mmCIF file of C-alpha atoms and ligand atoms in Angstrom:
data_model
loop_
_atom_site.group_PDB
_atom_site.id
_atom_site.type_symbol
_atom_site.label_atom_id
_atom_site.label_comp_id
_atom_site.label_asym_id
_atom_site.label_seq_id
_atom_site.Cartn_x
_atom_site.Cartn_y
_atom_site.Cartn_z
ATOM 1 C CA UNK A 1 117.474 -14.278 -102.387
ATOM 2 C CA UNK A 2 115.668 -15.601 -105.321
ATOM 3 C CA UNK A 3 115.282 -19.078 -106.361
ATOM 4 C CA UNK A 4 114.213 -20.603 -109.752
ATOM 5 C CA UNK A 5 112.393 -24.109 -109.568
ATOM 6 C CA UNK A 6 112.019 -25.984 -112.166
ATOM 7 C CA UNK A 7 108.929 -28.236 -111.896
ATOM 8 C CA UNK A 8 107.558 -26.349 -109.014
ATOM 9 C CA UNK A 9 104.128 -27.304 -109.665
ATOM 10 C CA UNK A 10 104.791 -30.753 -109.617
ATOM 11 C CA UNK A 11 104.362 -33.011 -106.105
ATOM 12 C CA UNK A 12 107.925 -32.742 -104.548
ATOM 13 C CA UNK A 13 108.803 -29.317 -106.794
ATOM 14 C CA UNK A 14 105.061 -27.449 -105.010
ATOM 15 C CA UNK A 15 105.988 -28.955 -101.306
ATOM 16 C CA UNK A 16 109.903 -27.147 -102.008
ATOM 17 C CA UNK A 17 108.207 -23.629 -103.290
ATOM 18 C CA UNK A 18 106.298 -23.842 -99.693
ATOM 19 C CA UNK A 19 109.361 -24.284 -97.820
ATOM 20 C CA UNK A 20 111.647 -22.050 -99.659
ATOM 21 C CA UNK A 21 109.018 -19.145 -99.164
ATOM 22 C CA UNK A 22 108.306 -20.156 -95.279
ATOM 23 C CA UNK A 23 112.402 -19.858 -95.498
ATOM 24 C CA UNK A 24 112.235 -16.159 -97.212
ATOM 25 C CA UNK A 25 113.253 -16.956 -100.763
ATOM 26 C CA UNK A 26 111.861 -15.214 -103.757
ATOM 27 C CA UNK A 27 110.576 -18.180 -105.903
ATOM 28 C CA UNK A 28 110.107 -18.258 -109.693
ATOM 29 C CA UNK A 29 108.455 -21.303 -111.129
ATOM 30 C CA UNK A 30 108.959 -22.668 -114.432
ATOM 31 C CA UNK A 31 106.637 -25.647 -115.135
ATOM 32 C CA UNK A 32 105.692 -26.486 -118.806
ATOM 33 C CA UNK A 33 101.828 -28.001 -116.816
ATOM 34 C CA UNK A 34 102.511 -31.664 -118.529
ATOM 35 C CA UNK A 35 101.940 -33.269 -114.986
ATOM 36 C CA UNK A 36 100.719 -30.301 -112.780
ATOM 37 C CA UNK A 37 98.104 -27.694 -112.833
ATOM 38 C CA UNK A 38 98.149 -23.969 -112.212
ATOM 39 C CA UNK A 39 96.161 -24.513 -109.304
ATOM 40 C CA UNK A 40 98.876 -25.800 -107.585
ATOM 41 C CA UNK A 41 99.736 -22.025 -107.232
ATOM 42 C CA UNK A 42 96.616 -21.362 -105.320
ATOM 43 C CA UNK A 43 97.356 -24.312 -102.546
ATOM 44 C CA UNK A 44 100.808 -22.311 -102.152
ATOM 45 C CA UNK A 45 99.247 -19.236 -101.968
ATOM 46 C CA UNK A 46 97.025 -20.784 -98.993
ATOM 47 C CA UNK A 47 99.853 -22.228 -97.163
ATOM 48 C CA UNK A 48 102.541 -19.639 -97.386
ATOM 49 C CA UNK A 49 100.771 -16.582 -98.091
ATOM 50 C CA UNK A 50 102.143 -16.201 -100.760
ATOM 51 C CA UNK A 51 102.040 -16.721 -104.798
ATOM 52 C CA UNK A 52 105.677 -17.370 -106.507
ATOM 53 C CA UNK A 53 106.303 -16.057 -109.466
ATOM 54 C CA UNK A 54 104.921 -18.519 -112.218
ATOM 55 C CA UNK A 55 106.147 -18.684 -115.830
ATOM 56 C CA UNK A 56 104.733 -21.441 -118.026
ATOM 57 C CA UNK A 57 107.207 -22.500 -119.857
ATOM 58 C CA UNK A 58 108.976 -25.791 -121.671
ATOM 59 C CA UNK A 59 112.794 -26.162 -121.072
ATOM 60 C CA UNK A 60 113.219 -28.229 -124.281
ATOM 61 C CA UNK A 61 112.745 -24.555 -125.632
ATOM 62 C CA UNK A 62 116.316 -23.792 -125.751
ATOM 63 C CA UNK A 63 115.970 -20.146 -126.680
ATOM 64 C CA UNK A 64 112.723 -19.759 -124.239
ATOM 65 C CA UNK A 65 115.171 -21.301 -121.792
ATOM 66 C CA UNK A 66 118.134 -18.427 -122.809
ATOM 67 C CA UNK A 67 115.603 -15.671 -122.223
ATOM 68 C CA UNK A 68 114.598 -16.257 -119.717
ATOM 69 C CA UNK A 69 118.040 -16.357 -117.755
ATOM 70 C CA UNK A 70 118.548 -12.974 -119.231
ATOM 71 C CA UNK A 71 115.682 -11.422 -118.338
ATOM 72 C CA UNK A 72 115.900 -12.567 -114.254
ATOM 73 C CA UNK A 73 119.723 -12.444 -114.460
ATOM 74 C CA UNK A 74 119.858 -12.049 -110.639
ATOM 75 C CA UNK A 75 119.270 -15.456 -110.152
ATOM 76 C CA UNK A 76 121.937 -17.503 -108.557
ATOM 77 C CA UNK A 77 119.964 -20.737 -107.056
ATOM 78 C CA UNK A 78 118.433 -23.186 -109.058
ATOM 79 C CA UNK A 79 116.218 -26.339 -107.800
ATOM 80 C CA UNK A 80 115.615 -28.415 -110.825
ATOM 81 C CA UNK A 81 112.731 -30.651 -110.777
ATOM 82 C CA UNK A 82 111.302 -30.653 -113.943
ATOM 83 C CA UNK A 83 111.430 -33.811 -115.541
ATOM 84 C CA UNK A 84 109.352 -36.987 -116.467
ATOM 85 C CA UNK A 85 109.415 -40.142 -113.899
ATOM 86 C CA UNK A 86 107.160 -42.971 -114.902
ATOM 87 C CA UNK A 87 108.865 -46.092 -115.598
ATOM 88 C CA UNK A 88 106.727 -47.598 -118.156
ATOM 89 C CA UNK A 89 106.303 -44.748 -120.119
ATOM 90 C CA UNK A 90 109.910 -44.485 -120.338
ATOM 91 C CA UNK A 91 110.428 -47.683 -121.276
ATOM 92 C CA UNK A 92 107.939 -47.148 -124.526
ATOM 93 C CA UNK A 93 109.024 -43.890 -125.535
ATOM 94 C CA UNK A 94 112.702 -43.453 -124.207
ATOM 95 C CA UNK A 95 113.481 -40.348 -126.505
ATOM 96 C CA UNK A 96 110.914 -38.474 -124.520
ATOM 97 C CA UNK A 97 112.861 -39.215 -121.333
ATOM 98 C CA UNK A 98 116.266 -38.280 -122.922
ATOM 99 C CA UNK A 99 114.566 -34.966 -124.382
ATOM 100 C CA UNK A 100 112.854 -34.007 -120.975
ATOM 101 C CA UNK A 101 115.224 -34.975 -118.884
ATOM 102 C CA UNK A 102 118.320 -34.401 -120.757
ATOM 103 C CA UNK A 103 117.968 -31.818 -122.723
ATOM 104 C CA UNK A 104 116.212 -29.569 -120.302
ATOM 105 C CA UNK A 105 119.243 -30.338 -117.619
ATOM 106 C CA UNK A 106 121.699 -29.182 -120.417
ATOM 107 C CA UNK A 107 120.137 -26.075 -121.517
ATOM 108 C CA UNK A 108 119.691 -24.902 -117.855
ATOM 109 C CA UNK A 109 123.367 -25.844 -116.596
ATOM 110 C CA UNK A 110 124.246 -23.977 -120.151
ATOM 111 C CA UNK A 111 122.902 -20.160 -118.626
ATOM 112 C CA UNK A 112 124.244 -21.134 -115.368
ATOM 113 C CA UNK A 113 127.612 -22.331 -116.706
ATOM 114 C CA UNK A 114 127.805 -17.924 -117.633
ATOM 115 C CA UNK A 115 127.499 -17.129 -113.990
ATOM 116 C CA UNK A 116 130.480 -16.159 -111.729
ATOM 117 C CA UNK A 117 128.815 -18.348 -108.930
ATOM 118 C CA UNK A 118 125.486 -20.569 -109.176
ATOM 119 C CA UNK A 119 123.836 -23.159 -107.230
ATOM 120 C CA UNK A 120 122.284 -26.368 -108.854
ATOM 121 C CA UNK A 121 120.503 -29.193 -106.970
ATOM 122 C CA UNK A 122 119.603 -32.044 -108.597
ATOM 123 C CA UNK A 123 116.504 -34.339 -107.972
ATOM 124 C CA UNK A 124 118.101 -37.614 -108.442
ATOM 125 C CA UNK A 125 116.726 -41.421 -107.436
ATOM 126 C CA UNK A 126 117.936 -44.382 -105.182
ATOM 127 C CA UNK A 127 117.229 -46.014 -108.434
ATOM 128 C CA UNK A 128 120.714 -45.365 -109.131
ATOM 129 C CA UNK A 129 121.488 -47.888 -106.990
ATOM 130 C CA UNK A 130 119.591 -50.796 -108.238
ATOM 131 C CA UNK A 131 119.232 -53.684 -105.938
ATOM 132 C CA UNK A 132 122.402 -52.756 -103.639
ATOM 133 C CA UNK A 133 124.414 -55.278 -102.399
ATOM 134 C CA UNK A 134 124.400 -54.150 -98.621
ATOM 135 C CA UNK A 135 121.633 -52.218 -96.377
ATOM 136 C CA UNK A 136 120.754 -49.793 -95.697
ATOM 137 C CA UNK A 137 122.190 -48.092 -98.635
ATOM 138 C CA UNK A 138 124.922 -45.302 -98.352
ATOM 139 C CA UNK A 139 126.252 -42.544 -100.860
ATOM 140 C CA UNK A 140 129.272 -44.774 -101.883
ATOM 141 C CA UNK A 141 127.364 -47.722 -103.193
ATOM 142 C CA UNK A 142 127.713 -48.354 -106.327
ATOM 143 C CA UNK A 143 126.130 -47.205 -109.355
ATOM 144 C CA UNK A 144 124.427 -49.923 -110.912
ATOM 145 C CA UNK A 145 123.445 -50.446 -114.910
ATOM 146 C CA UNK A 146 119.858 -48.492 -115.311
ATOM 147 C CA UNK A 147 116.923 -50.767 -115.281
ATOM 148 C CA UNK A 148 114.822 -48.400 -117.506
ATOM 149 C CA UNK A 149 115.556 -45.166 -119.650
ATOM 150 C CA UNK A 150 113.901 -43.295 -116.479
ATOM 151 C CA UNK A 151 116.556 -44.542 -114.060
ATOM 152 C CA UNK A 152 119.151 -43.950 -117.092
ATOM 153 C CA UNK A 153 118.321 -40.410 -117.647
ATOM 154 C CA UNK A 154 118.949 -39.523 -113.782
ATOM 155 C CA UNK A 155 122.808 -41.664 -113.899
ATOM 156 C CA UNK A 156 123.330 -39.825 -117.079
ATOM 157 C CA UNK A 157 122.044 -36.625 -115.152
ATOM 158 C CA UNK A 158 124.612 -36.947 -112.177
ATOM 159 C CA UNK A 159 127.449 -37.699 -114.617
ATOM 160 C CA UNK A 160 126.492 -34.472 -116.582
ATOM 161 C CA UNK A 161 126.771 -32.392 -113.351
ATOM 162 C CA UNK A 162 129.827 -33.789 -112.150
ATOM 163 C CA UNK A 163 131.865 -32.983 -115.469
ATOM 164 C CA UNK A 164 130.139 -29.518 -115.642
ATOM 165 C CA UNK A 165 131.084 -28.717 -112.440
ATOM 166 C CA UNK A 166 134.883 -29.373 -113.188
ATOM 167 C CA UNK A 167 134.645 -26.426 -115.689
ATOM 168 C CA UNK A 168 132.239 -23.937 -114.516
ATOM 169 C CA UNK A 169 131.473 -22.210 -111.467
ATOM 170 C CA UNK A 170 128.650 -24.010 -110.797
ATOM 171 C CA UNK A 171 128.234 -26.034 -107.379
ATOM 172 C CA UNK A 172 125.443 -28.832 -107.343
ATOM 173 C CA UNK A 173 124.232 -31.101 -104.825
ATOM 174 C CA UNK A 174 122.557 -34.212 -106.090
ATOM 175 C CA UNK A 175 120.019 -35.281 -103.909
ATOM 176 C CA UNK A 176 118.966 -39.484 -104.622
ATOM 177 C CA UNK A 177 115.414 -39.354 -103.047
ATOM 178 C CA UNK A 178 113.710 -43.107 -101.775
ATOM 179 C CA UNK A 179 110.255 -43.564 -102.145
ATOM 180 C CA UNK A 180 108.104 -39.929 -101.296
ATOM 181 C CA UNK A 181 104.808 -39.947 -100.461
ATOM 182 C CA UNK A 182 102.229 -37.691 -98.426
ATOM 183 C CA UNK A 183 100.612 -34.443 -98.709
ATOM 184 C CA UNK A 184 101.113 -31.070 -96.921
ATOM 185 C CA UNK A 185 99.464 -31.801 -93.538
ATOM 186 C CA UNK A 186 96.698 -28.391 -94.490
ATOM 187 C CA UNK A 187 95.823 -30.689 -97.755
ATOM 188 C CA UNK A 188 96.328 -27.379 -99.600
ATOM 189 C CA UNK A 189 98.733 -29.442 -102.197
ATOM 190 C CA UNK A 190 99.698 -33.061 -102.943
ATOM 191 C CA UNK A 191 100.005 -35.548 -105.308
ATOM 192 C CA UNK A 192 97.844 -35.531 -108.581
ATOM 193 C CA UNK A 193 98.475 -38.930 -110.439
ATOM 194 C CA UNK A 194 97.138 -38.763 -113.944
ATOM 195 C CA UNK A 195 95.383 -42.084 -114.392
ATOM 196 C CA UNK A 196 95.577 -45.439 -112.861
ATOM 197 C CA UNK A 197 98.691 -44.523 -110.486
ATOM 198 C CA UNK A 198 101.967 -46.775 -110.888
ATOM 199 C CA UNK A 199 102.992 -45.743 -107.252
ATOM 200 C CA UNK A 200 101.770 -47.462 -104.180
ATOM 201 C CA UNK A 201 100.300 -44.791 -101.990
ATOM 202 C CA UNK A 202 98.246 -42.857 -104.175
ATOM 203 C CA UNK A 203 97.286 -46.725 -105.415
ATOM 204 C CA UNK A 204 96.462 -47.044 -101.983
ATOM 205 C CA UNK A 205 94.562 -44.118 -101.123
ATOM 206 C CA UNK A 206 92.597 -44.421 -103.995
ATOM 207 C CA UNK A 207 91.577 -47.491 -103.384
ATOM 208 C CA UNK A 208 90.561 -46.535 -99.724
ATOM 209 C CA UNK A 209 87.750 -43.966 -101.538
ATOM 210 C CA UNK A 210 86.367 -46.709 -103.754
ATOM 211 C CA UNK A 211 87.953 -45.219 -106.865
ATOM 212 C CA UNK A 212 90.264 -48.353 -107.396
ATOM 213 C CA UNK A 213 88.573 -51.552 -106.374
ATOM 214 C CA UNK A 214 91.556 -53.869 -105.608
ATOM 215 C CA UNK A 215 94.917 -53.465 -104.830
ATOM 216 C CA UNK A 216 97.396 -55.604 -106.715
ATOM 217 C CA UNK A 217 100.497 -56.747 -104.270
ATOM 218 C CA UNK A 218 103.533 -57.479 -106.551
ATOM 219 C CA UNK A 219 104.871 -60.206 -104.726
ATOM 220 C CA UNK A 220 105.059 -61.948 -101.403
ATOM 221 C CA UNK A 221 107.814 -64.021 -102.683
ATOM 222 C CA UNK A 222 110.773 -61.437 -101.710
ATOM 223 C CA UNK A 223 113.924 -62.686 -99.188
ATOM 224 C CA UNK A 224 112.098 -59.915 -96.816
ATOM 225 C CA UNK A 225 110.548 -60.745 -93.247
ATOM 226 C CA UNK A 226 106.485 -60.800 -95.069
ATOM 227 C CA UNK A 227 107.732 -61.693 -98.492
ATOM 228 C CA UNK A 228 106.512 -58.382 -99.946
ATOM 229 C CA UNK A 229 109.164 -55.850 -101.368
ATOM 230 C CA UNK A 230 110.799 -53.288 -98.872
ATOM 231 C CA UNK A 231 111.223 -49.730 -99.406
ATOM 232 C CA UNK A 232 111.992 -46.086 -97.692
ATOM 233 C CA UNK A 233 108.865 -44.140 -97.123
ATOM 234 C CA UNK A 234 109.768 -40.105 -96.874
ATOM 235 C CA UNK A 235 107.403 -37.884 -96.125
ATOM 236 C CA UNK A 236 107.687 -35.596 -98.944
ATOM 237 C CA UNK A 237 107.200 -32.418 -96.812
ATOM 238 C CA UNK A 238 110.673 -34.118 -94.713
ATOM 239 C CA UNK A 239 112.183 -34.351 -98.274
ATOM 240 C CA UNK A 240 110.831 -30.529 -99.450
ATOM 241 C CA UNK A 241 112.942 -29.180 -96.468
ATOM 242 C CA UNK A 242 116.341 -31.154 -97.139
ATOM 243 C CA UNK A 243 116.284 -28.987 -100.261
ATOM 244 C CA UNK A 244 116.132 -25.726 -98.584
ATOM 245 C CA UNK A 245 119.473 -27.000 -96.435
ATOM 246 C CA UNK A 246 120.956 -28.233 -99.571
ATOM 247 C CA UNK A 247 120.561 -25.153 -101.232
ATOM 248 C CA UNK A 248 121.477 -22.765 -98.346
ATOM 249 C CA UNK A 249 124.707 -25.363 -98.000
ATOM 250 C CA UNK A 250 125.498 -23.999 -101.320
ATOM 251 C CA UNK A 251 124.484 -20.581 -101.308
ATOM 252 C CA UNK A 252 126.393 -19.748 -97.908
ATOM 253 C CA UNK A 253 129.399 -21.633 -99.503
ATOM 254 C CA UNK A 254 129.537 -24.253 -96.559
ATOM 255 C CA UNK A 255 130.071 -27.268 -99.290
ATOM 256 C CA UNK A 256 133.061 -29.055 -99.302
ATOM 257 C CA UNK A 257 133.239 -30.501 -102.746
ATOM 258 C CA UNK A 258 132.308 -28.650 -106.417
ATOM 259 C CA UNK A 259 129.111 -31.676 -106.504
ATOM 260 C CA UNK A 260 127.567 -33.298 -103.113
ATOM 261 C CA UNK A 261 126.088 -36.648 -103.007
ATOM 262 C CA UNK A 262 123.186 -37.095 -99.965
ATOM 263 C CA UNK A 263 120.527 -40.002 -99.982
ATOM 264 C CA UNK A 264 117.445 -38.542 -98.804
ATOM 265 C CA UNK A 265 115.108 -41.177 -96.838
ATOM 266 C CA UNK A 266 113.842 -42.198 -93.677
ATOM 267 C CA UNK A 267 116.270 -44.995 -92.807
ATOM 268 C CA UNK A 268 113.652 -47.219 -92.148
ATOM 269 C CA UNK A 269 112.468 -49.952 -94.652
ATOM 270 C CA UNK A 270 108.873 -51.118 -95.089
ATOM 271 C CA UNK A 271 107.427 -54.084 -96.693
ATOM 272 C CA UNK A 272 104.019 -53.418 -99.184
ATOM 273 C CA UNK A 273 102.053 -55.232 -96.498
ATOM 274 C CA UNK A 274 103.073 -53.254 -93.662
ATOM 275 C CA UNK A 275 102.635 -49.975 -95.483
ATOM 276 C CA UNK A 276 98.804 -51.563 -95.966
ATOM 277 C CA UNK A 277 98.602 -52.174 -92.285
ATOM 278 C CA UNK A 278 99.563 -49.200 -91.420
ATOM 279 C CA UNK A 279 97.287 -47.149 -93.818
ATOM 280 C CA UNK A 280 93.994 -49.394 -92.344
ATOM 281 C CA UNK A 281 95.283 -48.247 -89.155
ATOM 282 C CA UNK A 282 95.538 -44.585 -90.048
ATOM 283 C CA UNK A 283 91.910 -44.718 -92.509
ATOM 284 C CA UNK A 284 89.932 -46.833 -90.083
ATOM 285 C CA UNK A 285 89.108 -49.306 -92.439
ATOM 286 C CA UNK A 286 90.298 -52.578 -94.118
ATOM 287 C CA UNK A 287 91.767 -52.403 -97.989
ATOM 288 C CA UNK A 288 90.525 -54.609 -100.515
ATOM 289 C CA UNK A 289 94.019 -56.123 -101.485
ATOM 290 C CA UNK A 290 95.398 -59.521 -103.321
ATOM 291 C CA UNK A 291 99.018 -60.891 -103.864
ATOM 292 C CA UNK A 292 99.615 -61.237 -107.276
ATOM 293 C CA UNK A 293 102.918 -61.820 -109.413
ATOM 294 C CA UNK A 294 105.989 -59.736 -109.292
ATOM 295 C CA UNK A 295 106.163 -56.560 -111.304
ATOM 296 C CA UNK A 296 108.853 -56.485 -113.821
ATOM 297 C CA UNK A 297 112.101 -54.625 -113.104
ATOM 298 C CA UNK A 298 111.610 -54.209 -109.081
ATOM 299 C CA UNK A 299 113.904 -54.681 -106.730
ATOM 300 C CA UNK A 300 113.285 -56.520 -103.390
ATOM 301 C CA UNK A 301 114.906 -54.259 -101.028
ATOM 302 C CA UNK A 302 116.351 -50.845 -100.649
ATOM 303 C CA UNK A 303 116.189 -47.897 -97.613
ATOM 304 C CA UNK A 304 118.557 -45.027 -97.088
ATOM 305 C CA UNK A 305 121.784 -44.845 -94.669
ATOM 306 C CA UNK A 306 121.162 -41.609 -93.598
ATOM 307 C CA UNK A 307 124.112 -40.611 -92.018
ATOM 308 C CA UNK A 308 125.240 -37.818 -94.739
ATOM 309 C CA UNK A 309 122.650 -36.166 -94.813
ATOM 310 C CA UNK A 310 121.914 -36.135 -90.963
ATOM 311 C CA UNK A 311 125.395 -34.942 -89.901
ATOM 312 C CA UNK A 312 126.683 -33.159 -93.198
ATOM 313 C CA UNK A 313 123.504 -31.686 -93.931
ATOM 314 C CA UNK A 314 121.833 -31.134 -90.117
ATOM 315 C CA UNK A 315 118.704 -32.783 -91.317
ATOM 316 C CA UNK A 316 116.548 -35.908 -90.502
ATOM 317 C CA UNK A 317 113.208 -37.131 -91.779
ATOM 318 C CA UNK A 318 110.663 -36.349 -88.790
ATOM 319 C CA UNK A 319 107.559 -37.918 -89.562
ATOM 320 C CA UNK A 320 106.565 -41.699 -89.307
ATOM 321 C CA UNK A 321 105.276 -44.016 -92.067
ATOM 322 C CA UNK A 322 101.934 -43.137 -90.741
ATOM 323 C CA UNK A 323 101.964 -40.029 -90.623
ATOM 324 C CA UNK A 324 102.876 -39.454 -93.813
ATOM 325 C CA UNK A 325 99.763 -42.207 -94.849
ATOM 326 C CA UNK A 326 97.381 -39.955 -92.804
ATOM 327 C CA UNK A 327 98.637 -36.654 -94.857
ATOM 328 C CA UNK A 328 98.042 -38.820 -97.925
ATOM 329 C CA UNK A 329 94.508 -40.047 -96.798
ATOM 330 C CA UNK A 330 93.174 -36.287 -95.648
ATOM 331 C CA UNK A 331 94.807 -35.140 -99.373
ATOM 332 C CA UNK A 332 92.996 -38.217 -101.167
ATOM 333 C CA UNK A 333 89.703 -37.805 -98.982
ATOM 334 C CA UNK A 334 89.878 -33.354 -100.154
ATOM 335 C CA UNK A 335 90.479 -33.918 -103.809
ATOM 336 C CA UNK A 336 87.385 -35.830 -104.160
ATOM 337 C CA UNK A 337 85.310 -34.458 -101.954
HETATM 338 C C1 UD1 B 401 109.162 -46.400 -108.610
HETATM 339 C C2 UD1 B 401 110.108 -46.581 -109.744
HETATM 340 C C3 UD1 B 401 111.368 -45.795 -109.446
HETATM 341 C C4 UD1 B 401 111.021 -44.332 -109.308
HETATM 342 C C5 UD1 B 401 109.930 -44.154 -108.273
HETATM 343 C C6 UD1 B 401 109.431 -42.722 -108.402
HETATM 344 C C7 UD1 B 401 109.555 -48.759 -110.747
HETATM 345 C C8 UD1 B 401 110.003 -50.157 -110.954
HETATM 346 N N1 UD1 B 401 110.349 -47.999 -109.980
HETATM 347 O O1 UD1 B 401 109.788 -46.892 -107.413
HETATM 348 O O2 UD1 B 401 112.319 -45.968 -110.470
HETATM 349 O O3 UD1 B 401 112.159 -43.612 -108.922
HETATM 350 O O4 UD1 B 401 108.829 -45.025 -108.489
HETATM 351 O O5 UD1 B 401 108.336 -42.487 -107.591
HETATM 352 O O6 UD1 B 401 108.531 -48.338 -111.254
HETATM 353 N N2 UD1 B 401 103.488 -51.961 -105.422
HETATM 354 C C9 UD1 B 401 102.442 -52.867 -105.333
HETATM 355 N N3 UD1 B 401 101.268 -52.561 -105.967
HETATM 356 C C10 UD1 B 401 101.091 -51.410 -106.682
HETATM 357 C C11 UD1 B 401 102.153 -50.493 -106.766
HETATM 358 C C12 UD1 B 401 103.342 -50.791 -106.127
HETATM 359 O O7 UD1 B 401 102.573 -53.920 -104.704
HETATM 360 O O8 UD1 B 401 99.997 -51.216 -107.241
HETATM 361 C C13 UD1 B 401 104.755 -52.254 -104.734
HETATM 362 C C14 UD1 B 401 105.952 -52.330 -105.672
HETATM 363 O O9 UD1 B 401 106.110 -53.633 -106.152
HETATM 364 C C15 UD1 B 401 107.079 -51.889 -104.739
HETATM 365 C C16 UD1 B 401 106.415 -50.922 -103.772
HETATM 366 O O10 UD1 B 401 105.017 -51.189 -103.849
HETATM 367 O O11 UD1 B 401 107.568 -52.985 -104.008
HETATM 368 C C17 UD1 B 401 106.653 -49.461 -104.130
HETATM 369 O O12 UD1 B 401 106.294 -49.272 -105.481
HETATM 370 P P1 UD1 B 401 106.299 -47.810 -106.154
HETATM 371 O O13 UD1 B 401 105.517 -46.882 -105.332
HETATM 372 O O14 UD1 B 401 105.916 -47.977 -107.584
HETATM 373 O O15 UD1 B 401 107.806 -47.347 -106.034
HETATM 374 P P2 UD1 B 401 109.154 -48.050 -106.573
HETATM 375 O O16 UD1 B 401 108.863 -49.186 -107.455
HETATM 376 O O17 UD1 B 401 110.003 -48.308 -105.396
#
């Protein structure tokens, strides 16, 4: 069975290839390298023994995009990662998010929309929910006004695949990921954060090696039990495998609606400061951290109901916050080696 991802040199997108080739699949990667590097390929390569397919290519390339469907027209299974995800940048230069994100969706569902049967899943964000109302979160919360083009692009992403879906033969799952973090436990392939990194962990980490010298808390001011701001910690090689089900769901025809909803998370919240404490637990050594102000547009709280996906789906986050910190650290402590 082959498998297109979209993206799959990316951090999530390389962890799914791995998977998806431990599973059997045939992968073919389209990545257009604006966040990843081809070297990516090689970590696979180490892990799974063996290289995908690669094709560098941009999906805003509309007729790149066209021929490429017709030249691998056997493929029926399509994991689309490729996109852009930082916040900030979105907020200064929101027509690059609507061209990456949008376009690129639209031109891919467009060659799929020709098949007699496809399979689309979706990376979608909790940040769909904004700051829900109750916790832990479930798939029938509601969809709350985007806080940033970023977050906009994926609402706009789900509503795109839902009306598609009503016309074509195309069955999606959308999968609304929490916070992933973590390497592949070899340290083969991780995260690469270009720059001073928005997210915690790799903030974190880098810190930990001396690359960063303080760590900025955003907050201790929250309604939480520390004050800092909660969140769902996934191990992104948990997350990597809950879109191998999700695709086989579709694939083997075992869905039960045309587009799938499943929150993908750990069902556990953790506060900034206990995500620290756990990473000086897992590193052996104290981080240089301060409390500062809040950070524009967060939210205080939000962690997955995982029900869905555990009984719908068969699948369950295995490893613990530090875990996934210690598969961080070993990636952090490799790369700069
Ligand atoms: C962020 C995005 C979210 C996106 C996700 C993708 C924002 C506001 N949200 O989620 O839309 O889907 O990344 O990965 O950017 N923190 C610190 N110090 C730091 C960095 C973070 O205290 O240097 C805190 C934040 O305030 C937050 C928590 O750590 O409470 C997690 O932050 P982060 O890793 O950036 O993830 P989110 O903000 O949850």
């Amino acid at each position: 069975m082959k498998v297109l991802v979209t993206g799959g040199l990316g951090f999530i997108g390389s962890h799914t290839v791995v998977e998806l080739q431990n599973e059997g699949f045939e992968v073919i990667i389209i990545d257009n390298l604006s966040n990843s590097s081809e070297e990516v390929l090689v970590g696979i390569e180490n892990i799974s023994g063996k290289k995908p397919v690669f094709e560098k290519m941009d999906l805003r390339e509309k007729n790149a995009v066209i021929s490429f469907f017709e030249k691998h027209n056997d493929i029926n299974g399509v994991i689309h990662f490729a996109a852009s995800k930082a916040v900030g940048e979105s907020v200064e230069n929101p027509l690059l998010y609507y061209e990456n994100n949008i376009n690129t969706l639209v031109y891919v569902l467009q060659e799929l929309q020709k098949k007699d049967d496809a399979s689309f899943i979706f990376s979608s964000s909790c940040t769909v929910y904004g700051q829900a109302e109750k916790m832990p979160i479930t798939e029938d919360a509601p969809v709350q006004m985007a806080m940033s083009p970023y977050g906009n692009t994926k609402q706009i992403g789900e509503e795109i695949i839902t009306e598609v879906a009503k016309v074509s033969n195309i069955k999606s799952i959308l999968l609304r990921y929490f916070n992933p973090i973590g390497a592949h436990p070899t340290a083969e392939i991780g995260e690469l954060p270009i720059g001073v990194p928005q997210n915690l962990v790799p903030f974190i980490t880098q810190t930990g090696m001396g690359l960063r010298q303080q760590l900025a808390v955003y907050g201790d001011d929250y309604p939480t039990p520390d004050g800092t701001a909660v969140r769902d910690y996934i191990h992104v090689v948990d997350l990597a495998k809950a879109h191998v089900v999700a695709l086989k769901r579709l694939l083997e025809n075992k869905n039960i609606d045309k587009v799938e909803t499943f929150n993908l998370g750990t069902g556990t919240g953790s506060s900034v400061l206990e995500v620290i404490h756990a990473f000086e637990k897992v590193s052996n050594q104290k981080l240089n951290y301060k409390i500062v102000g809040r950070r524009e547009g967060d939210i205080t709280s939000a962690y997955a109901n995982t029900d869905k996906a555990n009984e719908v789906l068969g699948w369950k986050a295995q490893s613990t916050l530090e875990e996934s910190l210690a598969s961080a650290w070993k990636w952090e402590q490799k790369i700069r080696a």
